[in-house]
Amino acid sequence: MLISEFFIMVNQPTLLSSQLFYENRVVEVTLNRVMLGFWKEIETRRKRSASFNCISKDADHHFLLVSEIVGARETEEEDQTNKDGGRKHKVLLYPYAFTVSYTERTKHHCWRCKDIIFHCLDEAQRQQWVQTINNQLSLLSIRPKRLLVYINPYSGKQRGKWIYEQRVAPLFSRASISTDVIVTESANHARDHLKTEVDLKQCDGVVCVGGDGMFSEVVHGLVSRTQSDSRVDQNQPNQDLVPCALRIGIIPAGSTDCICYSTTGTNDPVTSALHIIMGDSQPMDVCSVHHNNTFLRYSVSLLGYGFYGDVLTDSERKRWMGPSRYDFSGLKTFLTHQYYEGTVAFLPAEDNLGNPRDKIKCRTGCHICEQGANNAHLLSGDHVHKMAEENSDKETSGDGVWRVIRGKFLAINAASMSCACPRSPRGLSPYAHLADGTTDLILVRKASRLDFLRHLIRHTNKDDQFDMSFVEVHRVRRFRFVPKHSSVISEVDLSETSGKKICNQVCTAHPNDDTGHSNWNCDGEILPHADIQVSVHCQLIRLFARGVERGTTFDTYTCSVIEGSSLSWQA
Ligand SMILES: CCCCCCCCCCCCC/C=C/[C@@H](O)[C@H](COP(=O)(O)O)NC(=O)CCCCC
Ligand SMILES: Nc1ncnc2c1ncn2[C@@H]1O[C@H](COP(=O)(O)OP(=O)(O)O)[C@@H](O)[C@H]1O
Ligand SMILES: [Ca+2]
């Protein structure tokens, strides 16, 4: 925030202003549309009672942005005494207290809900403050008021229900958000419920409590429902899909929590709950995965064949181990050192969208994503169709030039976002973007065990995992993989030709006979088909998140509290 913006905020018309008590001091509290507070000491109370210390500090000025307030409520008596037993008789001198809860940024992108208690002279004054603050909050139309919540009780360490009830529900209630909570009874319960049963007009967003698999269920339910409501056929790989109207929130309670971590910078349930309450909105790309022109699944984070497909396949049999199943299966798969032969054809994103090694991280308000969305609009079906009509004498598919690579691969990974998670804080592709309409296609060719280990270790530290002779990475809009036994991309297709041609000329895939094929890991769900076509759909969904916030530069700081005449800024 700029200082000029700060002064604009201060100069907003006042909605309410009173002298209240705050921590033994009389302060003047002011509310306008943008900020609460700006309260300063106007009188020091000297030994009014035995418990009042002499306070002779200079005047203090503080404020909270209204947009960062969670809610206001009448203060329970125990809230007034729980910090310090000695205060009890003191605060009872002013029993008409109200609490304002607000978000505060702490370390490592975590947010916390903090309280400030003000004491009023009488009940009428208290009521007026609580109501006026909450009325202002209700005018913030981006904030959800009714949420549909799905809890997977078996995610991660099976603590989803506890996390929701103890850490999240109390915050939703402070923010006056009403909820319909469904604890799922089986896999795909949430997906099918969203697809067919829910009246989507009755809620402002959908929240899932669980891991990436649970998020994937909600995405499938919402995206499929949106397409069927709009009569769009998901089976067409190049079909433009209709964006979902509702935002999705993730309360992390899973094993990897990659999607939550990559979109907020942490996997902390309270932080996620506060992003939901604030009504944050982060657009996100979704890949559609097809086999033989038949829709299989959507993916938002990792599509991994070879290493990550094999880890997942092995780990599914060890669910009883909880999140550590991935460590066990990861080690086992690493030792197996299996490689897979096949052909990858891909359509590079060549329109100046950065590249996977440009060291530009996707951060809140990312300009690469903004530019990507504009480009994607230009490349959308309607627009290309119009271009084709205007240039009917030329072959205009809008596709561009496809590239084809054959080889033996230890892993083929498509990272549509960084895929950062606690196991790999920078992620599989640290400079991938959440909403640019592309995915980073990482090809790890056959290499020695030691080299592959070096590559994997680089996911956990700051070294460049792509700076290895057997690894290449491309930013792409679409790709196709054909395993060796069904691979018939002919030599003629290796020449410059449109994606349509390539896709049409790849023969019907052979049934997966489990010989020499891996499975795809699709956001943590196993896809048994090896031969897949993938298209990125730019910004198809939106999350209650704002992307990872930048760390330290002055003009990107958000000012949440200003103290005295010096401004204190928080990242
Ligand atoms: C010798 C050190 C090797 C360390 C390698 C660490 C690499 C970690 C990269 C992790 C990328 C994770 C991408 C996200 C995948 C999730 O969608 C998926 C499902 O998550 P969930 O539903 O919460 O269970 N998780 C995985 O596929 C686990 C991959 C773990 C690989 C070791
Ligand atoms: N009630 C349930 N019983 C069994 N499986 C469920 C249930 N609810 C959801 N699932 C499935 O559990 C799988 C894993 O869920 P997820 O939340 O990702 O946990 P984890 O991160 O531990 O893998 C998903 O495939 C999801 O479809
Ligand atoms: Ca992307």
XYZ file of C-alpha atoms in Angstrom, residues 70 77 289 292 400 505 543:
7
model
C -13.242 -11.056 10.673
C -17.225 -12.309 30.373
C -7.255 -35.375 -19.587
C -9.247 -41.662 -27.298
C 0.953 -23.450 -33.693
C -2.704 -39.526 -36.697
C -10.051 -20.614 -5.128
